[in-house]
Coordinates of C-alpha atoms in Angstrom, one line a residue:
Chain F
M1175 CA 4.8 12.5 -33.2
S1176 CA 2.8 11.0 -30.4
T1177 CA 2.2 7.3 -30.6
K1178 CA -0.1 7.2 -27.6
R1179 CA -3.5 6.0 -28.5
K1180 CA -6.5 7.4 -26.7
Q1181 CA -8.1 5.0 -24.3
R1182 CA -11.4 3.7 -25.8
R1183 CA -14.5 4.9 -24.1
V1184 CA -18.0 3.5 -24.1
L1185 CA -19.7 6.7 -25.3
P1186 CA -18.3 8.4 -28.3
G1187 CA -15.9 11.0 -27.3
F1188 CA -15.7 13.2 -24.2
G1189 CA -16.4 16.3 -26.3
L1190 CA -19.7 15.1 -27.6
S1191 CA -21.0 13.7 -24.4
M1192 CA -19.9 16.8 -22.4
G1193 CA -21.5 19.0 -25.1
Y1194 CA -24.7 17.2 -24.9
T1195 CA -24.7 17.4 -21.1
I1196 CA -24.2 21.1 -21.2
V1197 CA -26.9 21.8 -23.8
Y1198 CA -29.3 19.6 -21.9
L1199 CA -28.6 21.2 -18.5
S1200 CA -28.8 24.6 -20.2
L1201 CA -32.2 24.0 -21.8
I1202 CA -33.7 22.4 -18.7
I1203 CA -32.1 24.2 -15.8
L1204 CA -29.7 27.0 -16.5
I1205 CA -31.6 29.1 -19.0
P1206 CA -34.9 29.1 -17.1
L1207 CA -33.0 30.1 -13.9
A1208 CA -31.1 32.8 -15.8
V1209 CA -34.3 34.2 -17.0
L1210 CA -35.6 34.2 -13.4
V1211 CA -32.5 36.2 -12.3
L1212 CA -32.9 38.5 -15.3
K1213 CA -36.5 39.2 -14.4
A1214 CA -35.5 39.9 -10.8
S1215 CA -32.9 42.4 -12.1
T1216 CA -35.6 44.5 -13.8
L1217 CA -36.3 45.8 -10.2
S1218 CA -34.2 48.7 -9.0
L1219 CA -31.8 47.7 -6.3
A1220 CA -33.8 49.6 -3.7
D1221 CA -37.0 47.9 -4.8
F1222 CA -35.3 44.5 -4.8
W1223 CA -33.9 45.0 -1.3
Q1224 CA -37.2 46.2 0.0
T1225 CA -39.0 43.2 -1.5
I1226 CA -36.7 40.6 -0.1
T1227 CA -36.3 42.2 3.4
D1228 CA -40.1 42.7 3.9
K1229 CA -40.9 41.3 7.3
R1230 CA -43.5 38.9 5.9
V1231 CA -41.0 37.6 3.3
V1232 CA -38.3 37.1 5.9
A1233 CA -40.7 35.2 8.1
S1234 CA -41.6 32.9 5.2
Y1235 CA -37.9 32.2 4.5
K1236 CA -37.3 31.2 8.1
L1237 CA -40.4 29.0 8.2
T1238 CA -39.7 27.3 4.9
L1239 CA -36.1 26.6 5.8
Y1240 CA -36.7 25.2 9.3
T1241 CA -39.7 23.1 8.4
S1242 CA -37.9 21.7 5.4
L1243 CA -34.8 20.9 7.5
L1244 CA -36.8 19.2 10.3
A1245 CA -38.9 17.2 7.8
A1246 CA -35.7 16.1 6.1
I1247 CA -34.2 15.0 9.4
V1248 CA -37.3 13.1 10.4
N1249 CA -37.2 11.4 7.0
A1250 CA -33.5 10.6 7.4
V1251 CA -34.2 8.7 10.6
F1252 CA -37.4 7.0 9.7
G1253 CA -36.5 6.4 6.1
T1254 CA -33.4 4.6 7.2
L1255 CA -35.5 2.5 9.6
I1256 CA -38.0 1.6 6.8
A1257 CA -35.1 0.7 4.5
W1258 CA -33.6 -1.4 7.2
I1259 CA -36.9 -3.3 7.7
L1260 CA -37.4 -3.8 4.0
V1261 CA -33.8 -5.2 3.5
R1262 CA -33.2 -7.2 6.6
Y1263 CA -36.5 -8.9 7.4
K1264 CA -38.9 -11.2 5.6
F1265 CA -42.5 -10.7 6.5
F1266 CA -45.9 -10.9 5.0
G1267 CA -46.8 -7.9 2.9
K1268 CA -43.3 -6.8 2.4
R1269 CA -43.8 -6.1 -1.3
I1270 CA -46.9 -4.0 -0.5
I1271 CA -45.0 -1.9 1.9
D1272 CA -42.2 -1.6 -0.6
A1273 CA -44.6 -0.3 -3.2
L1274 CA -46.3 2.0 -0.6
V1275 CA -43.1 3.9 -0.1
D1276 CA -43.2 5.3 -3.7
L1277 CA -46.8 6.5 -3.4
P1278 CA -45.9 10.1 -2.3
F1279 CA -44.2 10.4 -5.6
A1280 CA -47.2 9.4 -7.6
L1281 CA -49.9 11.2 -5.8
P1282 CA -50.7 14.7 -6.9
T1283 CA -49.4 16.8 -4.1
A1284 CA -52.7 18.8 -3.7
V1285 CA -54.5 15.5 -3.1
A1286 CA -52.0 14.6 -0.4
G1287 CA -52.5 18.1 1.1
I1288 CA -56.2 17.8 1.3
A1289 CA -56.1 14.3 2.7
L1290 CA -53.6 15.3 5.4
T1291 CA -55.6 18.4 6.3
T1292 CA -58.8 16.3 6.7
I1293 CA -57.1 13.9 9.0
Y1294 CA -55.1 16.4 11.1
S1295 CA -57.6 19.3 11.3
P1296 CA -59.0 19.9 14.8
N1297 CA -62.0 17.7 14.2
G1298 CA -60.3 15.2 11.9
W1299 CA -59.6 11.5 12.6
I1300 CA -56.3 12.1 14.3
G1301 CA -56.3 15.8 14.8
Q1302 CA -59.2 15.6 17.4
Y1303 CA -57.1 13.6 19.8
F1304 CA -54.2 16.1 19.6
E1305 CA -56.8 18.9 19.9
S1306 CA -58.0 17.5 23.2
L1307 CA -54.4 17.5 24.4
G1308 CA -54.1 21.1 23.3
I1309 CA -51.9 20.4 20.4
K1310 CA -52.9 21.9 17.0
I1311 CA -51.4 20.2 13.9
A1312 CA -53.2 21.6 10.9
Y1313 CA -52.8 25.3 10.3
T1314 CA -49.5 25.4 12.2
P1315 CA -45.8 24.8 11.3
V1316 CA -46.3 21.2 12.6
G1317 CA -48.8 20.6 9.9
I1318 CA -46.4 21.9 7.3
M1319 CA -43.7 19.6 8.6
I1320 CA -46.0 16.6 8.3
A1321 CA -46.8 17.5 4.7
L1322 CA -43.2 17.9 3.9
T1323 CA -42.3 14.6 5.6
F1324 CA -44.9 12.9 3.5
I1325 CA -43.6 14.1 0.2
G1326 CA -39.9 13.5 1.1
L1327 CA -40.3 10.0 2.5
P1328 CA -39.2 8.0 -0.6
F1329 CA -35.9 9.8 -1.1
V1330 CA -34.1 8.4 2.0
V1331 CA -35.6 4.9 1.7
R1332 CA -34.7 4.6 -1.9
S1333 CA -31.2 5.9 -1.5
V1334 CA -30.4 3.8 1.6
Q1335 CA -32.1 0.6 0.5
P1336 CA -29.7 -0.5 -2.3
V1337 CA -26.6 0.3 -0.2
L1338 CA -27.9 -1.7 2.7
Q1339 CA -28.7 -4.5 0.3
E1340 CA -25.1 -4.5 -1.0
L1341 CA -23.6 -4.4 2.5
D1342 CA -21.9 -7.8 3.0
H1343 CA -22.8 -9.7 6.1
Q1344 CA -19.2 -10.7 6.6
Y1345 CA -18.4 -7.3 8.0
E1346 CA -20.9 -7.8 10.8
E1347 CA -19.7 -11.3 11.3
A1348 CA -16.1 -10.1 11.5
A1349 CA -17.2 -7.5 14.1
S1350 CA -19.0 -10.1 16.2
T1351 CA -16.1 -12.5 16.2
L1352 CA -14.0 -9.6 17.5
G1353 CA -16.4 -9.2 20.4
A1354 CA -18.6 -6.4 19.3
G1355 CA -22.3 -6.3 20.5
S1356 CA -25.2 -5.5 18.2
V1357 CA -25.3 -1.8 19.1
Q1358 CA -21.6 -1.5 18.5
I1359 CA -21.9 -3.3 15.2
F1360 CA -24.7 -0.9 14.1
V1361 CA -22.9 2.2 15.2
K1362 CA -19.4 1.3 14.2
I1363 CA -19.8 -0.9 11.1
I1364 CA -23.2 -0.5 9.5
L1365 CA -23.9 3.2 10.1
P1366 CA -20.6 4.4 8.6
A1367 CA -21.3 2.3 5.5
I1368 CA -24.8 3.7 4.8
F1369 CA -24.2 7.2 6.1
P1370 CA -23.3 8.7 2.7
A1371 CA -26.5 7.3 1.3
I1372 CA -28.5 8.7 4.2
I1373 CA -27.0 12.2 3.5
T1374 CA -27.9 11.8 -0.2
G1375 CA -31.4 11.0 0.7
F1376 CA -31.5 13.7 3.2
A1377 CA -30.3 16.3 0.7
L1378 CA -32.9 15.2 -1.9
A1379 CA -35.7 15.3 0.7
F1380 CA -34.6 18.7 1.9
A1381 CA -34.4 20.1 -1.6
R1382 CA -37.8 18.7 -2.5
A1383 CA -39.3 20.2 0.7
L1384 CA -37.9 23.7 0.0
G1385 CA -39.8 23.9 -3.3
E1386 CA -43.0 22.1 -2.2
Y1387 CA -46.2 24.0 -2.7
G1388 CA -49.2 21.9 -3.5
S1389 CA -49.5 19.8 -0.3
V1390 CA -48.5 22.6 2.1
V1391 CA -51.0 25.3 1.1
F1392 CA -53.9 23.2 2.3
I1393 CA -52.6 22.2 5.7
S1394 CA -50.7 25.4 6.5
G1395 CA -53.7 27.8 6.6
N1396 CA -51.4 30.4 5.1
M1397 CA -51.5 32.9 7.9
P1398 CA -49.1 35.8 7.2
M1399 CA -46.0 35.8 9.4
K1400 CA -47.0 32.5 10.9
T1401 CA -47.7 29.7 8.3
E1402 CA -46.9 31.3 5.0
I1403 CA -44.2 29.5 3.0
V1404 CA -42.0 31.0 0.3
P1405 CA -43.6 29.3 -2.7
L1406 CA -47.0 30.6 -1.6
L1407 CA -45.7 34.2 -1.4
I1408 CA -44.3 33.9 -4.9
I1409 CA -47.7 32.7 -6.2
T1410 CA -49.4 35.6 -4.4
K1411 CA -47.0 38.0 -6.1
L1412 CA -47.7 36.4 -9.4
E1413 CA -51.4 36.7 -8.9
Q1414 CA -50.9 40.4 -8.4
Y1415 CA -49.0 40.6 -11.7
N1416 CA -45.9 41.5 -9.6
Y1417 CA -43.5 39.4 -11.7
G1418 CA -40.4 41.3 -10.6
G1419 CA -41.2 40.8 -6.9
A1420 CA -41.9 37.1 -7.4
A1421 CA -38.6 36.7 -9.3
A1422 CA -36.8 38.6 -6.5
I1423 CA -38.0 36.3 -3.8
A1424 CA -37.4 33.3 -5.9
T1425 CA -33.8 34.4 -6.6
V1426 CA -33.0 34.7 -3.0
M1427 CA -34.6 31.3 -2.3
L1428 CA -32.6 29.9 -5.1
G1429 CA -29.4 31.2 -3.6
F1430 CA -30.2 29.7 -0.2
S1431 CA -31.0 26.4 -1.7
F1432 CA -28.0 26.3 -3.8
I1433 CA -25.6 27.1 -1.0
L1434 CA -27.2 24.6 1.4
L1435 CA -27.3 21.8 -1.2
F1436 CA -23.7 22.5 -2.2
L1437 CA -22.7 22.2 1.5
I1438 CA -24.6 18.9 1.9
N1439 CA -23.1 17.5 -1.2
F1440 CA -19.7 18.5 -0.1
W1441 CA -20.3 16.7 3.2
Q1442 CA -21.6 13.7 1.4
W1443 CA -18.6 13.6 -0.9
R1444 CA -16.2 13.8 2.1
T1445 CA -17.9 11.0 4.0
A1446 CA -18.2 8.8 0.9
K1447 CA -14.5 9.4 0.1
K1448 CA -13.5 8.3 3.6
H1449 CA -15.5 5.1 3.1
Q1450 CA -13.7 4.1 -0.1
V1451 CA -14.9 1.2 -2.2
T1452 CA -12.2 -1.5 -2.5
Chain D
M771 CA -7.8 -24.9 23.7
G772 CA -9.1 -28.3 22.6
I773 CA -12.3 -28.6 20.6
S774 CA -14.7 -31.5 20.6
I775 CA -17.4 -31.8 18.0
L776 CA -20.0 -34.4 19.0
D777 CA -22.4 -35.7 16.5
V778 CA -23.1 -32.2 15.0
S779 CA -25.6 -31.8 12.1
K780 CA -26.7 -28.7 10.3
R781 CA -29.3 -28.3 7.5
F782 CA -30.0 -25.3 5.3
G783 CA -33.6 -25.8 4.4
S784 CA -33.8 -29.3 3.2
Y785 CA -30.1 -29.4 2.3
P786 CA -28.0 -31.2 4.8
A787 CA -24.7 -29.2 5.0
V788 CA -23.1 -31.1 7.9
K789 CA -24.2 -34.6 8.9
N790 CA -23.3 -36.3 12.2
V791 CA -19.8 -35.0 12.4
E792 CA -17.5 -36.3 15.2
L793 CA -14.2 -34.6 15.5
E794 CA -11.7 -34.2 18.3
I795 CA -9.1 -31.4 18.0
P796 CA -6.4 -31.3 20.6
T797 CA -4.9 -28.1 22.0
G798 CA -2.3 -26.6 19.7
D799 CA -3.1 -28.7 16.7
F800 CA -3.1 -27.3 13.2
V801 CA -6.0 -28.8 11.4
A802 CA -7.1 -28.6 7.8
L803 CA -10.7 -29.2 6.8
L804 CA -10.3 -30.5 3.3
G805 CA -13.0 -31.2 0.7
P806 CA -14.6 -30.2 -2.5
S807 CA -17.0 -27.2 -2.6
G808 CA -20.3 -28.1 -1.0
S809 CA -18.7 -30.7 1.3
G810 CA -19.7 -28.8 4.4
K811 CA -16.2 -27.8 5.5
T812 CA -17.0 -24.0 5.7
T813 CA -20.2 -24.7 7.5
L814 CA -18.4 -26.9 10.0
L815 CA -15.9 -24.0 10.6
R816 CA -18.7 -21.5 11.0
L817 CA -20.5 -23.9 13.5
I818 CA -17.3 -24.0 15.5
A819 CA -17.1 -20.2 15.4
G820 CA -20.8 -19.8 16.4
L821 CA -21.6 -18.0 13.2
E822 CA -24.2 -20.7 12.5
G823 CA -26.2 -22.6 15.1
T824 CA -26.2 -26.4 15.2
D825 CA -29.4 -28.3 14.6
S826 CA -28.2 -31.2 16.8
G827 CA -25.1 -32.3 18.5
K828 CA -22.7 -30.5 20.8
I829 CA -19.6 -28.4 20.5
L830 CA -17.2 -28.4 23.5
F831 CA -14.3 -26.1 24.1
N832 CA -11.9 -27.7 26.6
G833 CA -14.7 -30.0 27.8
V834 CA -17.1 -27.1 28.4
D835 CA -20.4 -27.0 26.4
Y836 CA -20.2 -24.0 24.0
T837 CA -23.0 -25.1 21.8
N838 CA -25.3 -22.3 22.8
K839 CA -22.7 -19.6 23.3
T840 CA -22.8 -16.6 21.0
V841 CA -20.0 -15.7 18.7
K842 CA -19.1 -12.9 20.9
D843 CA -18.6 -15.1 24.0
R844 CA -16.7 -17.9 22.2
K845 CA -13.6 -15.6 21.8
V846 CA -12.4 -17.2 18.6
G847 CA -10.3 -15.5 16.0
F848 CA -11.9 -15.8 12.6
V849 CA -10.2 -14.9 9.3
F850 CA -12.5 -14.6 6.3
Q851 CA -11.7 -15.6 2.7
H852 CA -12.3 -12.0 1.5
Y853 CA -10.6 -10.5 4.5
A854 CA -13.7 -8.5 5.7
L855 CA -11.5 -5.6 6.7
F856 CA -13.6 -2.5 7.7
R857 CA -13.1 -0.2 4.8
H858 CA -13.8 3.1 6.6
M859 CA -11.1 2.4 9.2
T860 CA -7.4 2.6 8.9
I861 CA -5.2 -0.5 9.4
F862 CA -4.5 0.6 12.9
E863 CA -8.2 1.0 13.7
N864 CA -9.0 -2.3 12.2
I865 CA -6.6 -4.2 14.4
A866 CA -7.6 -2.1 17.4
F867 CA -11.3 -2.8 16.9
G868 CA -11.5 -5.9 19.0
L869 CA -9.8 -4.2 21.9
K870 CA -11.8 -0.9 21.6
V871 CA -15.2 -2.6 21.7
R872 CA -14.5 -4.3 25.0
P873 CA -16.6 -3.2 28.0
R874 CA -14.8 -0.3 29.8
K875 CA -13.7 -2.5 32.7
F876 CA -11.7 -4.8 30.4
R877 CA -10.6 -2.3 27.8
P878 CA -6.9 -1.6 27.7
S879 CA -5.7 2.0 27.9
K880 CA -4.9 3.9 24.7
S881 CA -1.2 3.4 25.1
E882 CA -1.6 -0.3 25.7
I883 CA -3.8 -0.6 22.6
K884 CA -1.2 1.2 20.6
E885 CA 1.6 -1.0 21.8
K886 CA -0.4 -4.1 21.1
V887 CA -1.4 -3.1 17.6
F888 CA 2.2 -2.3 16.7
N889 CA 3.4 -5.6 18.1
L890 CA 0.9 -7.3 15.9
L891 CA 1.9 -5.3 12.9
K892 CA 5.5 -6.3 13.6
L893 CA 4.4 -10.0 13.8
V894 CA 2.8 -9.7 10.3
Q895 CA 5.7 -7.5 9.1
L896 CA 3.6 -4.6 8.0
E897 CA 4.4 -1.9 10.6
Q898 CA 4.7 0.8 7.9
L899 CA 1.0 0.5 6.9
A900 CA -0.7 1.5 10.1
D901 CA -2.2 4.7 8.7
R902 CA -3.4 3.3 5.3
Y903 CA -6.9 2.2 4.4
P904 CA -7.6 -1.4 3.4
S905 CA -8.3 -0.3 -0.2
Q906 CA -4.6 0.8 -0.5
L907 CA -3.3 -2.7 0.3
S908 CA -2.6 -5.7 -1.9
G909 CA -4.5 -8.9 -1.3
G910 CA -1.7 -10.6 0.6
Q911 CA -1.2 -7.6 2.8
R912 CA -4.9 -7.4 3.6
Q913 CA -5.0 -11.1 4.6
R914 CA -2.1 -10.5 6.9
I915 CA -3.9 -7.6 8.5
A916 CA -7.0 -9.7 8.8
L917 CA -5.0 -12.2 10.7
A918 CA -3.4 -9.6 12.9
R919 CA -6.9 -8.2 13.7
A920 CA -8.1 -11.7 14.6
L921 CA -5.1 -12.3 16.9
A922 CA -5.6 -8.9 18.6
V923 CA -8.3 -10.3 20.9
E924 CA -6.0 -13.1 22.0
P925 CA -8.2 -15.9 20.9
E926 CA -7.5 -19.5 22.0
V927 CA -8.8 -20.8 18.7
L928 CA -7.9 -19.5 15.3
L929 CA -10.3 -20.3 12.5
L930 CA -9.5 -19.5 8.9
D931 CA -12.0 -19.9 6.0
E932 CA -10.1 -20.5 2.8
P933 CA -7.5 -17.9 3.9
F934 CA -5.5 -17.9 0.7
G935 CA -8.2 -18.7 -1.8
A936 CA -8.3 -15.3 -3.3
L937 CA -4.5 -14.8 -3.7
D938 CA -2.2 -15.6 -6.6
A939 CA 0.0 -18.7 -6.5
K940 CA 3.2 -17.0 -5.4
V941 CA 1.7 -15.0 -2.6
R942 CA -0.2 -18.0 -1.5
Q943 CA 3.0 -20.0 -1.2
E944 CA 4.7 -17.3 0.9
L945 CA 1.7 -17.0 3.2
R946 CA 1.4 -20.7 3.8
H947 CA 5.0 -20.8 5.1
W948 CA 4.4 -17.6 7.1
L949 CA 1.2 -18.9 8.7
R950 CA 3.0 -22.1 9.8
E951 CA 5.6 -20.0 11.4
I952 CA 3.1 -17.9 13.3
H953 CA 1.4 -21.1 14.5
Q954 CA 4.7 -22.4 15.8
K955 CA 5.4 -19.1 17.5
L956 CA 2.0 -18.7 19.2
N957 CA 0.9 -22.4 19.3
I958 CA -2.8 -21.7 19.3
T959 CA -5.3 -24.3 18.1
T960 CA -5.8 -23.5 14.4
V961 CA -8.4 -24.9 12.0
F962 CA -8.4 -23.8 8.4
V963 CA -10.7 -24.7 5.5
T964 CA -9.3 -25.5 2.1
H965 CA -10.2 -27.2 -1.1
D966 CA -6.6 -27.4 -2.2
Q967 CA -5.1 -30.8 -1.2
E968 CA -1.6 -29.5 -1.7
E969 CA -2.2 -26.7 0.8
A970 CA -3.6 -29.1 3.3
L971 CA -0.8 -31.7 2.9
E972 CA 1.8 -28.9 3.2
M973 CA 0.6 -27.0 6.2
A974 CA -1.6 -29.2 8.5
D975 CA -0.7 -31.5 11.3
T976 CA -4.0 -33.2 10.9
I977 CA -6.2 -33.4 7.8
V978 CA -9.9 -33.9 8.0
V979 CA -11.2 -35.0 4.6
M980 CA -14.9 -34.1 4.1
N981 CA -17.4 -35.0 1.5
K982 CA -21.1 -34.4 1.3
G983 CA -21.3 -33.1 4.8
M984 CA -19.5 -36.1 6.4
V985 CA -16.0 -36.8 7.5
E986 CA -14.4 -39.4 5.3
Q987 CA -11.0 -39.7 7.1
I988 CA -9.0 -38.0 9.8
G989 CA -5.3 -38.4 10.0
S990 CA -1.8 -36.9 9.5
P991 CA -1.0 -35.8 5.9
E992 CA 1.1 -39.0 5.5
E993 CA -1.7 -41.2 6.7
V994 CA -4.4 -39.8 4.5
Y995 CA -2.1 -39.8 1.5
Q996 CA -0.5 -43.2 1.9
H997 CA -3.4 -45.0 3.5
P998 CA -6.6 -43.5 2.2
V999 CA -9.6 -45.3 3.6
N1000 CA -11.8 -45.1 0.5
A1001 CA -11.9 -44.2 -3.1
F1002 CA -13.0 -40.6 -2.4
V1003 CA -10.1 -39.8 -0.2
Y1004 CA -7.7 -41.5 -2.6
S1005 CA -8.9 -39.6 -5.6
F1006 CA -9.2 -36.3 -3.8
L1007 CA -5.6 -36.3 -2.6
G1008 CA -3.6 -36.0 -5.7
R1009 CA -3.9 -36.9 -9.4
V1010 CA -5.4 -40.3 -10.1
N1011 CA -6.2 -42.6 -13.0
E1012 CA -9.3 -44.8 -12.8
L1013 CA -9.2 -48.2 -14.2
K1014 CA -12.6 -49.6 -14.9
G1015 CA -12.4 -53.3 -14.8
S1016 CA -15.1 -54.2 -17.2
T1017 CA -14.2 -51.8 -20.0
L1018 CA -10.5 -52.5 -19.7
S1019 CA -10.8 -56.2 -19.7
E1020 CA -13.3 -56.2 -22.6
S1021 CA -11.0 -54.2 -24.8
T1022 CA -7.7 -55.9 -23.9
D1023 CA -8.7 -59.2 -22.5
R1024 CA -6.0 -58.7 -20.0
I1025 CA -7.3 -57.2 -16.8
T1026 CA -9.5 -59.9 -15.4
D1027 CA -8.9 -59.6 -11.8
L1028 CA -11.0 -56.4 -11.7
A1029 CA -14.5 -57.6 -11.5
D1030 CA -17.3 -55.8 -13.2
G1031 CA -18.2 -52.5 -11.7
T1032 CA -15.2 -52.3 -9.4
V1033 CA -12.8 -49.5 -10.0
G1034 CA -9.0 -49.7 -9.7
Y1035 CA -7.0 -46.5 -9.1
I1036 CA -3.4 -45.7 -9.8
R1037 CA -1.4 -42.5 -9.3
P1038 CA 0.3 -41.1 -12.5
H1039 CA 3.8 -41.5 -11.1
E1040 CA 3.1 -45.2 -10.6
I1041 CA 2.7 -45.9 -14.2
L1042 CA 6.0 -46.9 -15.9
L1043 CA 6.4 -46.2 -19.6
N1044 CA 9.0 -48.0 -21.7
K1045 CA 9.9 -48.0 -25.4
F1046 CA 10.1 -51.8 -25.5
Q1047 CA 7.9 -54.5 -24.2
Q1048 CA 9.0 -55.6 -20.8
G1049 CA 7.3 -58.5 -19.1
D1050 CA 3.6 -57.9 -19.3
S1051 CA 3.3 -54.3 -20.1
L1052 CA 0.5 -53.0 -22.1
P1053 CA 1.0 -51.4 -25.5
V1054 CA -0.4 -47.8 -25.5
E1055 CA -0.6 -44.9 -27.9
V1056 CA 0.7 -41.5 -26.7
S1057 CA -1.9 -38.7 -27.2
H1058 CA -0.2 -35.8 -25.5
V1059 CA 3.1 -34.8 -23.9
H1060 CA 3.5 -31.8 -21.7
T1061 CA 6.3 -30.6 -19.5
V1062 CA 5.4 -28.8 -16.2
G1063 CA 8.6 -27.7 -14.6
A1064 CA 10.6 -30.7 -13.6
V1065 CA 7.8 -33.1 -14.3
V1066 CA 6.7 -34.5 -17.6
R1067 CA 3.1 -35.7 -18.0
I1068 CA 2.3 -38.1 -20.8
E1069 CA -1.3 -38.8 -21.7
F1070 CA -2.0 -42.1 -23.5
K1071 CA -4.6 -44.6 -24.3
P1072 CA -4.2 -48.4 -24.4
L1073 CA -4.5 -49.5 -28.1
D1074 CA -8.0 -50.0 -29.3
T1075 CA -9.6 -48.2 -26.4
E1076 CA -10.9 -44.7 -25.9
E1077 CA -9.9 -44.5 -22.3
F1078 CA -7.2 -42.0 -21.5
Y1079 CA -4.7 -42.3 -18.7
G1080 CA -2.0 -40.0 -17.5
A1081 CA 1.5 -40.9 -16.4
E1082 CA 4.0 -38.7 -14.7
M1083 CA 7.8 -38.9 -14.5
D1084 CA 10.6 -36.5 -13.7
I1085 CA 12.4 -34.9 -16.5
E1086 CA 15.5 -37.1 -16.0
K1087 CA 13.5 -40.3 -16.6
Y1088 CA 11.9 -38.7 -19.6
K1089 CA 15.3 -38.0 -21.1
E1090 CA 16.3 -41.6 -20.5
L1091 CA 13.2 -42.7 -22.4
G1092 CA 14.2 -40.6 -25.3
S1093 CA 11.9 -38.2 -27.3
V1094 CA 8.2 -39.1 -27.2
K1095 CA 5.7 -37.7 -29.6
K1096 CA 2.0 -37.9 -30.1
G1097 CA 1.1 -41.1 -31.9
N1098 CA 4.1 -43.1 -30.6
I1099 CA 3.6 -46.6 -29.2
L1100 CA 4.9 -47.2 -25.7
Y1101 CA 4.5 -50.0 -23.2
A1102 CA 2.9 -49.2 -19.9
E1103 CA 3.4 -51.0 -16.7
F1104 CA 0.9 -50.5 -13.9
K1105 CA 2.8 -50.8 -10.7
N1106 CA 0.4 -50.2 -7.9
I1107 CA -3.3 -50.5 -8.6
V1108 CA -5.5 -49.9 -5.6
V1109 CA -8.9 -51.4 -5.5
F1110 CA -11.5 -50.4 -3.0
G1111 CA -14.1 -53.1 -2.3
K1112 CA -17.6 -51.8 -2.8
E1113 CA -19.1 -52.7 0.5
T1114 CA -16.2 -52.5 2.9
E1115 CA -14.5 -49.7 1.2
T1116 CA -11.2 -51.0 2.5
P1117 CA -8.3 -50.8 0.1
H1118 CA -6.9 -53.8 -1.5
V1119 CA -3.6 -53.0 -3.0
L1120 CA -2.2 -55.0 -5.9
T1121 CA 1.5 -54.3 -5.3
D1122 CA 3.0 -57.5 -6.6
T1123 CA 3.9 -57.0 -10.3
N1124 CA 3.6 -60.7 -10.9
R1125 CA 0.1 -60.7 -9.5
L1126 CA -0.8 -57.8 -11.7
S1127 CA 0.6 -59.4 -14.8
A1128 CA -1.5 -62.4 -13.9
A1129 CA -4.4 -60.2 -13.6
I1130 CA -3.7 -58.6 -17.0
H1131 CA -3.4 -62.0 -18.7

């Protein structure tokens, strides 16, 4: 007979909490997605293949992926900068800026899209100056990227900020007593410590951008082959009562997203593991 | 390298952390900055390192003004209380850090760095740990690595901020001994901060006792222990009993030499306890007896008072005394009361037992 007693846990039983987790995830995520794939499978294989390899669809995949990726990269850089300023400096209006960061979450995305379009259109406040330089922002992929950057901004800031806050000054002091300059301290001491958080924020911003619809449709102009994003194509199919086609495109997009996010998470896990917590 | 601290002050907001400190540290000296928490000892150490800027005063290294030099340019070795090892680097990379960040002109070659790191690992006796990460090491090992890392840049001054504060008693004892050895071997000027008087007395050549941002006394361990300049130093170095003149004389009518308001001090081992009245000893009631290794501490209070005192004796003496229990009546002889005059703060020692008995009568 075993005399070993089970270690006490905070939540009652692994079985119960795991069961709850699975039920919850199933109802919210797995079942809806399964239905999506099921719907896509109502198409014949030939139809399915034809739908997803349609030139217009392929162009939209490419556009969505690269604009999302670039927007996430821009956010990773500038989000980190904003987090840095919010953590390391004291200045007037800091709390207001801190609150401002969350606004893209709260604003209906369509409102954001219309506002951005108004400003960046060829005769808008900012767009007119770029227009005179020969650069078009609204109704081009650049406009899409601006919209995606806008909606993804909070992710990087909010994931880097707490980590930066926790980062003890003694590491920087230790590095400076060893003769490191400020650039060396940032690159060799601070960046490795906050990098996992930057990747987390990057992954979230990227994922959000892949599925974004509301803010993009206004600023993109929705020109087939040029500025048509995947979510828009799906809506178009739905409006034509082509549920199978919409599901097919969505399924492929889902596959892409899952693989990319899985890879990013794996990367994040590896860098975080290297930077173990003592 | 010798360090001169000339009239240095530092405030944090309105709180004066270090006030007009004057301190001369000769080359090769092993100095302890000793004081209670909040006494400014860590701030003074950080001022020497350049981690804080002075508000006024000067800091000279070998006679050269270093007051406005950056941390980077001071080339001091600094060991932090919580080690501050870089968690994402292996032990090897941690120790090599100071060499790798040098400008290319002064940077040693890879093989030189490797040789140096392994020499340092040998010095701290942890060669087998080069490829581990800090999280895989024990506290004592981490502190050794932190020291090796500080020594890698060949500093001429080594500064340690409560180096053993976070370690358990046994490891602390080992490391004290080991740090002394390293100091003897390398003979670099070393300053360490501690709140542990035993640590300071045991390790340092010179002790700087600090309180409320000011230096109270500077001297060898023997000097500060045997000849404390004021009540603070006396009571901070070792256990101490306070004899309040007024209350004691009121309750016993015996100590009259201690004027109102002045305080006499006596170390526990300077109180003799006997079972029978001898000369002018004071009858006392035992309230607690505890044995700590080879030392027995007896807590007692003079009859009819509520003031508790502690006496200490070695276990042999205790056996001679016979068994003592709570509630027993013993006779206490105060051998060596020290009185610090209020204004002058110079000690006035009542060593003569006859005089003391006169005082008690």
